[in-house]
GROMACS .gro file of C-alpha atoms in nm:
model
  291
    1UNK     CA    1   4.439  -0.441  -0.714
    2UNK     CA    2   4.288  -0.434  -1.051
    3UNK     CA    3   4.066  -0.089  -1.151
    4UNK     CA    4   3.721  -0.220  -1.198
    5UNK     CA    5   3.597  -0.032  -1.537
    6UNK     CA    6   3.229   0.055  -1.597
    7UNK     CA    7   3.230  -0.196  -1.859
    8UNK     CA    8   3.288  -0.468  -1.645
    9UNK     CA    9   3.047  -0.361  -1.372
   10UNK     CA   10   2.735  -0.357  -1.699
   11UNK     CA   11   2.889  -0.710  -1.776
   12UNK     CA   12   2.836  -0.848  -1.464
   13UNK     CA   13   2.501  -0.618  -1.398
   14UNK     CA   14   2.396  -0.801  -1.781
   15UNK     CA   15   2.499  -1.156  -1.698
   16UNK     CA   16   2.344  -1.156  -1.365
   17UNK     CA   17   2.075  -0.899  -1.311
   18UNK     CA   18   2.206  -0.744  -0.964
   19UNK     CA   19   2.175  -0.342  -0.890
   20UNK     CA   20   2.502  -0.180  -1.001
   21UNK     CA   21   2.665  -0.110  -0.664
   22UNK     CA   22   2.654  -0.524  -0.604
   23UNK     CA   23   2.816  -0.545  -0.908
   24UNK     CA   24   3.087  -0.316  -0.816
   25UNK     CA   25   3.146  -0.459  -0.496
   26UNK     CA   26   3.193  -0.845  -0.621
   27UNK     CA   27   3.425  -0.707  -0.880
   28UNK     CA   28   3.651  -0.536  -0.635
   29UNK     CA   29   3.615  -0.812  -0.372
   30UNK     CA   30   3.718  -1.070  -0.697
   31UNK     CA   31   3.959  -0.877  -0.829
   32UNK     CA   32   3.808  -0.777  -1.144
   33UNK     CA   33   3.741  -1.167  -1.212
   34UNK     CA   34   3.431  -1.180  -1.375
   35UNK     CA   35   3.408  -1.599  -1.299
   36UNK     CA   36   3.461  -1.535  -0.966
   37UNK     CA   37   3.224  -1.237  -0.897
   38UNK     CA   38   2.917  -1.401  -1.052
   39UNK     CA   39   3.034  -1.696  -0.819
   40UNK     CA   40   3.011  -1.449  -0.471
   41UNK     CA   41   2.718  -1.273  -0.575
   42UNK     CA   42   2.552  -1.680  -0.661
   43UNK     CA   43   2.718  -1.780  -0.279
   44UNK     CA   44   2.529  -1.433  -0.098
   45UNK     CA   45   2.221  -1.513  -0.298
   46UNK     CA   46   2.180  -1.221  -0.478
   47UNK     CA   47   2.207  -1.301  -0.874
   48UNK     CA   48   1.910  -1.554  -0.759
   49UNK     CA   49   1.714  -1.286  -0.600
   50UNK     CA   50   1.757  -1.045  -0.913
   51UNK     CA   51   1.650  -1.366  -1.149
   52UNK     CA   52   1.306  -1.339  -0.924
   53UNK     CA   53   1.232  -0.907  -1.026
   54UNK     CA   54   1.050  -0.982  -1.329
   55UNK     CA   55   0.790  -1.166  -1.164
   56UNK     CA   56   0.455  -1.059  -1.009
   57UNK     CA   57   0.439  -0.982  -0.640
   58UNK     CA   58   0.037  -0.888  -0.607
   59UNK     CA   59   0.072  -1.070  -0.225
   60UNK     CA   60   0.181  -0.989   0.120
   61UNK     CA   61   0.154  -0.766   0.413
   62UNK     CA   62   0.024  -0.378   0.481
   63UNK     CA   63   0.213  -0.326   0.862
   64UNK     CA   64   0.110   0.021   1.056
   65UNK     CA   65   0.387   0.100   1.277
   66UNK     CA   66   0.322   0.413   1.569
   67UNK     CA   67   0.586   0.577   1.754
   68UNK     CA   68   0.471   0.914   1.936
   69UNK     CA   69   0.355   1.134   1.698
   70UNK     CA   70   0.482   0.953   1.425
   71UNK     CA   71   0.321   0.665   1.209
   72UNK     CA   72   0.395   0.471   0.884
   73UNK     CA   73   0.190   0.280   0.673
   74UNK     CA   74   0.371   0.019   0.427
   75UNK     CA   75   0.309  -0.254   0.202
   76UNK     CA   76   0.546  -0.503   0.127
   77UNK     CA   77   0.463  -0.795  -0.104
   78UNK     CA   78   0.513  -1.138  -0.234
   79UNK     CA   79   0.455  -1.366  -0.482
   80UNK     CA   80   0.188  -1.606  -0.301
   81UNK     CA   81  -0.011  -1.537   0.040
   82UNK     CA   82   0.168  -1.862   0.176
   83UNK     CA   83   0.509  -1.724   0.170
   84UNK     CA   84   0.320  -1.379   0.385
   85UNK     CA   85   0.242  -1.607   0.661
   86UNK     CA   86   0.605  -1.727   0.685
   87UNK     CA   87   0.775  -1.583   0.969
   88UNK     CA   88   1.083  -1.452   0.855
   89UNK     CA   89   0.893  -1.203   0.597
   90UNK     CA   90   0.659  -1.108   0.865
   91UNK     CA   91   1.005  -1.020   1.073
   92UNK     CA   92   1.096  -0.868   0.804
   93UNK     CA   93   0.834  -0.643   0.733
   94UNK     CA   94   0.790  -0.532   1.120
   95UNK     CA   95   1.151  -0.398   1.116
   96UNK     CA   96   1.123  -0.222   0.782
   97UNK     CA   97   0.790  -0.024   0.942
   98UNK     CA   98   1.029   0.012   1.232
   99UNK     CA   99   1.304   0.173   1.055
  100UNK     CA  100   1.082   0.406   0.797
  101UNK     CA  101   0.860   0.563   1.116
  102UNK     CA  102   1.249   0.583   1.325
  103UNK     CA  103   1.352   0.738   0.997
  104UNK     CA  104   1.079   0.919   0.736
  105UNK     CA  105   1.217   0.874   0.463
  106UNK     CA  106   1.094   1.116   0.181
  107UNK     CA  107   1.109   0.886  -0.153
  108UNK     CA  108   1.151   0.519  -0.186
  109UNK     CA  109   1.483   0.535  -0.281
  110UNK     CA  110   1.616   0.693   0.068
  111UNK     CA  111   1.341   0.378   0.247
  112UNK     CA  112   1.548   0.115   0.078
  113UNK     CA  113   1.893   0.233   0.204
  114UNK     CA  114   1.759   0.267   0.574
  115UNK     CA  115   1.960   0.033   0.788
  116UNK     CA  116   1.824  -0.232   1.019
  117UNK     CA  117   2.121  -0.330   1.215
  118UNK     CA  118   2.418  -0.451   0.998
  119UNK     CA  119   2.266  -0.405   0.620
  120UNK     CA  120   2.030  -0.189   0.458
  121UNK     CA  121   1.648  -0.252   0.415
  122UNK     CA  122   1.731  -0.325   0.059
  123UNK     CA  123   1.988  -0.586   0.139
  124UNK     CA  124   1.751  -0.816   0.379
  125UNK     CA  125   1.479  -0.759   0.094
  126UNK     CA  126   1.739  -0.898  -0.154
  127UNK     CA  127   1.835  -1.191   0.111
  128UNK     CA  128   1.521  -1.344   0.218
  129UNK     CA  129   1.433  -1.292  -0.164
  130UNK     CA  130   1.707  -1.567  -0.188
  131UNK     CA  131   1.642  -1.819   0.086
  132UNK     CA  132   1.255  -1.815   0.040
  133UNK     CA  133   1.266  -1.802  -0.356
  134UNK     CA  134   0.950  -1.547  -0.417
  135UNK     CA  135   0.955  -1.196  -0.547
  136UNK     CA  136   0.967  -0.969  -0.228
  137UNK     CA  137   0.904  -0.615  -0.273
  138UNK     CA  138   0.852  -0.282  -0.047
  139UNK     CA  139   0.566  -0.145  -0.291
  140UNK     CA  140   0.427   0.189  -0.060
  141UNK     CA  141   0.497   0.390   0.210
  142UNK     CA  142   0.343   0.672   0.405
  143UNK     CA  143   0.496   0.887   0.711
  144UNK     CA  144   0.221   1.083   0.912
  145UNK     CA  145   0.279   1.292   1.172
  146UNK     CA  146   0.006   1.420   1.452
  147UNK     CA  147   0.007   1.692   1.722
  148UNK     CA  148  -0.032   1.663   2.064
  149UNK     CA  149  -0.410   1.677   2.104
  150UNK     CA  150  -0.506   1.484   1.804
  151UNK     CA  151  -0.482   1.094   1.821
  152UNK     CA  152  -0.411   0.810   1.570
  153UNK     CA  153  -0.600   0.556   1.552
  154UNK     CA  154  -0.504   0.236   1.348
  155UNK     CA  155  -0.640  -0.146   1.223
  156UNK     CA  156  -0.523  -0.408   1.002
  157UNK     CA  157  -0.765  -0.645   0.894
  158UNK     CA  158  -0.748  -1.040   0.854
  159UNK     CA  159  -0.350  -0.988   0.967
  160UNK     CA  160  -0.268  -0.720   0.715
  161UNK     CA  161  -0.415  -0.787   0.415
  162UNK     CA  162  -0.634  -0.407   0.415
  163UNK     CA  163  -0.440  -0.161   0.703
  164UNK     CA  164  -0.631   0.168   0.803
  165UNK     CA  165  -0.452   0.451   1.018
  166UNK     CA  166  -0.679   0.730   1.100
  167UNK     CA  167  -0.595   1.101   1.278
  168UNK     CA  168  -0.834   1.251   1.533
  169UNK     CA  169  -0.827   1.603   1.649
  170UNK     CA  170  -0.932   1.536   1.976
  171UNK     CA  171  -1.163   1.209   2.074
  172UNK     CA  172  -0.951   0.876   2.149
  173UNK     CA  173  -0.730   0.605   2.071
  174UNK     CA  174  -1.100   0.413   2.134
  175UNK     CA  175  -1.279   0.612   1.853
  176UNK     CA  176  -1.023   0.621   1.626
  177UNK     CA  177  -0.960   0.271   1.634
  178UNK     CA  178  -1.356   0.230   1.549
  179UNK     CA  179  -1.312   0.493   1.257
  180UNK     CA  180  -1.005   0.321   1.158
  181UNK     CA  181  -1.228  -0.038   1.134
  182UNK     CA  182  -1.478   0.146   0.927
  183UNK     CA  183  -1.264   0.291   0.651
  184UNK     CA  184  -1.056  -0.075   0.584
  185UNK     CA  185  -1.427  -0.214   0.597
  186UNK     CA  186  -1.628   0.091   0.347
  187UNK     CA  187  -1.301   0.203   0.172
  188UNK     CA  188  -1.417   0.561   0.125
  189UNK     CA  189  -1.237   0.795  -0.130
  190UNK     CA  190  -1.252   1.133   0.030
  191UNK     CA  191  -1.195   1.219   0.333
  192UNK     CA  192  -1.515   1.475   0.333
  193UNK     CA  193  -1.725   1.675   0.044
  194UNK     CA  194  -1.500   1.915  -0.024
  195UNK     CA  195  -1.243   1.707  -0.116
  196UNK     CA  196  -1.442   1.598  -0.413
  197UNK     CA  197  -1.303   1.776  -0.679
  198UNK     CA  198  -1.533   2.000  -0.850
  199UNK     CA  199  -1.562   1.887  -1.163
  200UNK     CA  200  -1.646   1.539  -1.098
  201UNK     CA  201  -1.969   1.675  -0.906
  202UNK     CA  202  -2.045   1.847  -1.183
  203UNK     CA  203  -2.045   1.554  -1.353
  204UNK     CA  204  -2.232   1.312  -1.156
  205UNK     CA  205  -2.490   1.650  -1.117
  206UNK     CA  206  -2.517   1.644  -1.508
  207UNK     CA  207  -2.602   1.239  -1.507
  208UNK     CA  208  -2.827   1.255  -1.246
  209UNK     CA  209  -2.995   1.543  -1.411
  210UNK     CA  210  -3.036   1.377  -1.717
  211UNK     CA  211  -3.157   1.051  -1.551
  212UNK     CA  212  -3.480   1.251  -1.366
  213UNK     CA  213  -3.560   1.428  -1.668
  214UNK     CA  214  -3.562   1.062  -1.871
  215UNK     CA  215  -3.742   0.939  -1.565
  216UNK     CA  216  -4.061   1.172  -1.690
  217UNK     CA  217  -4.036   1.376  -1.339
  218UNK     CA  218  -4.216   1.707  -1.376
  219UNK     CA  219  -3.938   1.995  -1.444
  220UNK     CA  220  -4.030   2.185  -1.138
  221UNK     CA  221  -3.910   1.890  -0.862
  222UNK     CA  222  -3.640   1.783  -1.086
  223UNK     CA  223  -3.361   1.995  -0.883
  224UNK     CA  224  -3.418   1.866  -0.534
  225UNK     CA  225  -3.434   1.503  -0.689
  226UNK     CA  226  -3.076   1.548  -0.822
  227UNK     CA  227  -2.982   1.701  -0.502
  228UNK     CA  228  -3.060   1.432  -0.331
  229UNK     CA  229  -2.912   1.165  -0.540
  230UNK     CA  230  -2.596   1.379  -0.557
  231UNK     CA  231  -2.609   1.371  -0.158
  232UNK     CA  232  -2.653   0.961  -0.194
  233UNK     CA  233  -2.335   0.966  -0.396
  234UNK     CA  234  -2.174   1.184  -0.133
  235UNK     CA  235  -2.277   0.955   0.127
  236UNK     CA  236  -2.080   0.658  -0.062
  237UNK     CA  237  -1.761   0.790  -0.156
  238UNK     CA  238  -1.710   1.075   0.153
  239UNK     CA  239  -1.588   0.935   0.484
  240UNK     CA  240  -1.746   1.190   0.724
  241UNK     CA  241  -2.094   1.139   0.542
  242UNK     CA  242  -2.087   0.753   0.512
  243UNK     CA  243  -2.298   0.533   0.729
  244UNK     CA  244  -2.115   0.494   1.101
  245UNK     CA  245  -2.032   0.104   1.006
  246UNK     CA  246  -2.109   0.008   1.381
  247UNK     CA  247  -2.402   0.255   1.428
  248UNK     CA  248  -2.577   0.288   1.108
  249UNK     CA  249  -2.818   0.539   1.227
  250UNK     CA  250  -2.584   0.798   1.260
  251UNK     CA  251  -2.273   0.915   1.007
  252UNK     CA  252  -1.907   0.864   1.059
  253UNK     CA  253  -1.842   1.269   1.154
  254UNK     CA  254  -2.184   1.256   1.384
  255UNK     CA  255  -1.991   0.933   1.552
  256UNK     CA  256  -1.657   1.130   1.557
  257UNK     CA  257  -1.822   1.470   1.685
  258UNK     CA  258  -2.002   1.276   1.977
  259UNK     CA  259  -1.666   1.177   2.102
  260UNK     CA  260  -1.564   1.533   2.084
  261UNK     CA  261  -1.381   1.453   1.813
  262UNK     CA  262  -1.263   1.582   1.413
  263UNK     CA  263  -1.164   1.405   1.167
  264UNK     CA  264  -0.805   1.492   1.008
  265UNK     CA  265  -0.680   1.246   0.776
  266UNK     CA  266  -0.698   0.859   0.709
  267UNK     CA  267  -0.465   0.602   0.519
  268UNK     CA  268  -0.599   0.275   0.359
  269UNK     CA  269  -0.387   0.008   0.223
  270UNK     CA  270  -0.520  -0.313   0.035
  271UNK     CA  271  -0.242  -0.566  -0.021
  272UNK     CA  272  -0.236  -0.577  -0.432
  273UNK     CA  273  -0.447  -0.347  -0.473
  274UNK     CA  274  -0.384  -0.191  -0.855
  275UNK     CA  275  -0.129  -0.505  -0.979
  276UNK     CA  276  -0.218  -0.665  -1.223
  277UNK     CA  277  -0.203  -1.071  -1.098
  278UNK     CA  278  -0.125  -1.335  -1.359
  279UNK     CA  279  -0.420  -1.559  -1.412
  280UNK     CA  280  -0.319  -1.938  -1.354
  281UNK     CA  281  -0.487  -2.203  -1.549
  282UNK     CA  282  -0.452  -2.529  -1.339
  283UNK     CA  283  -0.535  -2.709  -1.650
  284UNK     CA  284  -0.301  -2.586  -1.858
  285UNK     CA  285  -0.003  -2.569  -1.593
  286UNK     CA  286  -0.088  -2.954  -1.561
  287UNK     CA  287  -0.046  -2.991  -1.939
  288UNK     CA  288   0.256  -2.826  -1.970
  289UNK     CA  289   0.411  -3.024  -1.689
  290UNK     CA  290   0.289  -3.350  -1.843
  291UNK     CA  291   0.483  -3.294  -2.201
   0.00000   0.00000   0.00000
C-alpha cells in the first residue's frame, strides 16, 4: 500500500474542498491515486457538498429536544425555507437534537462527531448536503440541565422558525409552556433586572436624565420621572417584568409566582438570526440569465 504524504492529502483537500480526514481516507482507499480519490469522494457526494460551504445558509430549523432532566436547543440551517420543509432535513435535524441531549457535547466540534447510527452527525450533514444541493449547517447548540422540582417548559413557533425552552423552579409543564410562548413571542434580553449589567443602566439613567431636563420639567420631580422611564425600559428588555403576553394585567414573574412558581433560565432561538442574507434582485438575476 502506498504511504499517503501530507502533501497529497492538501492536494486533494485544495482540488476538492473536503475536511482533511476525507481526504485521507479516499487517498488510502485509492491508493494514493489522486484521479481516483477525487472520483470516490465525487461518487459519496462529498467534494459536491464542500463546493456548497461558501454559500449563505440564513434558513432552516431551531428543534428543542427533552429527555429527563436534560434539554437541547439547536439550530440547523439551509440555504432556502423550501428545502426546511423537506423531510429528510427535518429527519435530520430531529436525530441530531436526539444525539446532542443523549450526548452534551461541550463545543461544536465534539456535536459534529456524535454518531447517529452508522456515521457521525457531520457525515449525514455532509450527505444530505449532497443529494438536496443547499448549504446545510448545525449553526448553535445549547445543553440545559434541571433538577427534580423545577420543570422545563418548551415552544417552537410556526414549526421552528423562533424555539423557546424555559426552566421553572416549581409551577408546571402548563406554565412553563405559557412562559415559554411569551419569550419566542416578546424576545426579552434578560432574564430579570439584575442581569442588566450595570453600566448600561447607567447609561440609559444618564439619557433619560438628560431628556426630562430638555423636556423643561422642574429640577425637583426630575428624579422620579427618570425612575420611572428607567422602570419602562426595564419592563421591555427584562423577562420577569414584561407584560404576561396572555394576561397583560399582570407581569411574567406575578404569572409565574401565582403558579407557585420561579423563574430559572430561558433559551430563545430565531432561525438566522445575526447572518447576514444575500439580497436577491429578481431583476437582475433575470438579466443575467437572459445574456
Amino acid at each position: 500500500m502506498a504511504k499517503i504524504t501530507a502533501a497529497q492529502v492538501k492536494e486533494l483537500r485544495d482540488k476538492t474542498s473536503v475536511g482533511m480526514m476525507d481526504a485521507k481516507k479516499a487517498l488510502v482507499a485509492a491508493d494514493g491515486n489522486m484521479q481516483e480519490a477525487i472520483d470516490k469522494l465525487r461518487e459519496k457526494g462529498i467534494a459536491k457538498a464542500a463546493k456548497k460551504s461558501g454559500n449563505v445558509a440564513a434558513e432552516g430549523l431551531t428543534h428543542i429536544e427533552i429527555s429527563g432532566n436534560k434539554a437541547a436547543i439547536i439550530e440547523v440551517n439551509s440555504e432556502t425555507d423550501f428545502v426546511s420543509s423537506n423531510d429528510k432535513f427535518i429527519n435530520l435535524v430531529n436525530s441530531i437534537g436526539k444525539a446532542i441531549v443523549e450526548n452534551e457535547p461541550k463545543t461544536m466540534d465534539e456535536a459534529l462527531e456524535l454518531k447517529m447510527g452508522d456515521q457521525t452527525i457531520n457525515e449525514a450533514i455532509t450527505g444530505l448536503t449532497a443529494v438536496i444541493g443547499e448549504k446545510i449547517s448545525l449553526r448553535r447548540f445549547e445543553v440545559l440541565d434541571k433538577t427534580d422540582s423545577q420543570v422545563f417548559g418548551s415552544y417552537l413557533h410556526n414549526g421552528g422558525l423562533i424555539g423557546a425552552i424555559v426552566t421553572l423552579e416549581g409551577a408546571d409543564e402548563a406554565t412553563a409552556k405559557d412562559v415559554a410562548m411569551h419569550v419566542a413571542a416578546i424576545n426579552p434580553e434578560f432574564m430579570d433586572r439584575d442581569q442588566v449589567p450595570a453600566d448600561r443602566l447607567e447609561h440609559e439613567k444618564a439619557i433619560f436624565t438628560e431628556e426630562t431636563k430638555a423636556e423643561g420639567k422642574p429640577e425637583k420631580i426630575i428624579p422620579r420621572i427618570v425612575e420611572g422611564r428607567l422602570n419602562k425600559f426595564l419592563s421591555e428588555i427584562s423577562l420577569a417584568d414584561q407584560e404576561f403576553v396572555k394576561d397583560s394585567d399582570m407581569t411574567v414573574q406575578q404569572f409565574v409566582e401565582s403558579k407557585n412558581g420561579k423563574l430559572v433560565s430561558f433559551v430563545r432561538y430565531e432561525v438566522g438570526e445575526g447572518i447576514e442574507k444575500k439580497q436577491e434582485d429578481f431583476a437582475e438575476e433575470v438579466k443575467n440569465q437572459m445574456k
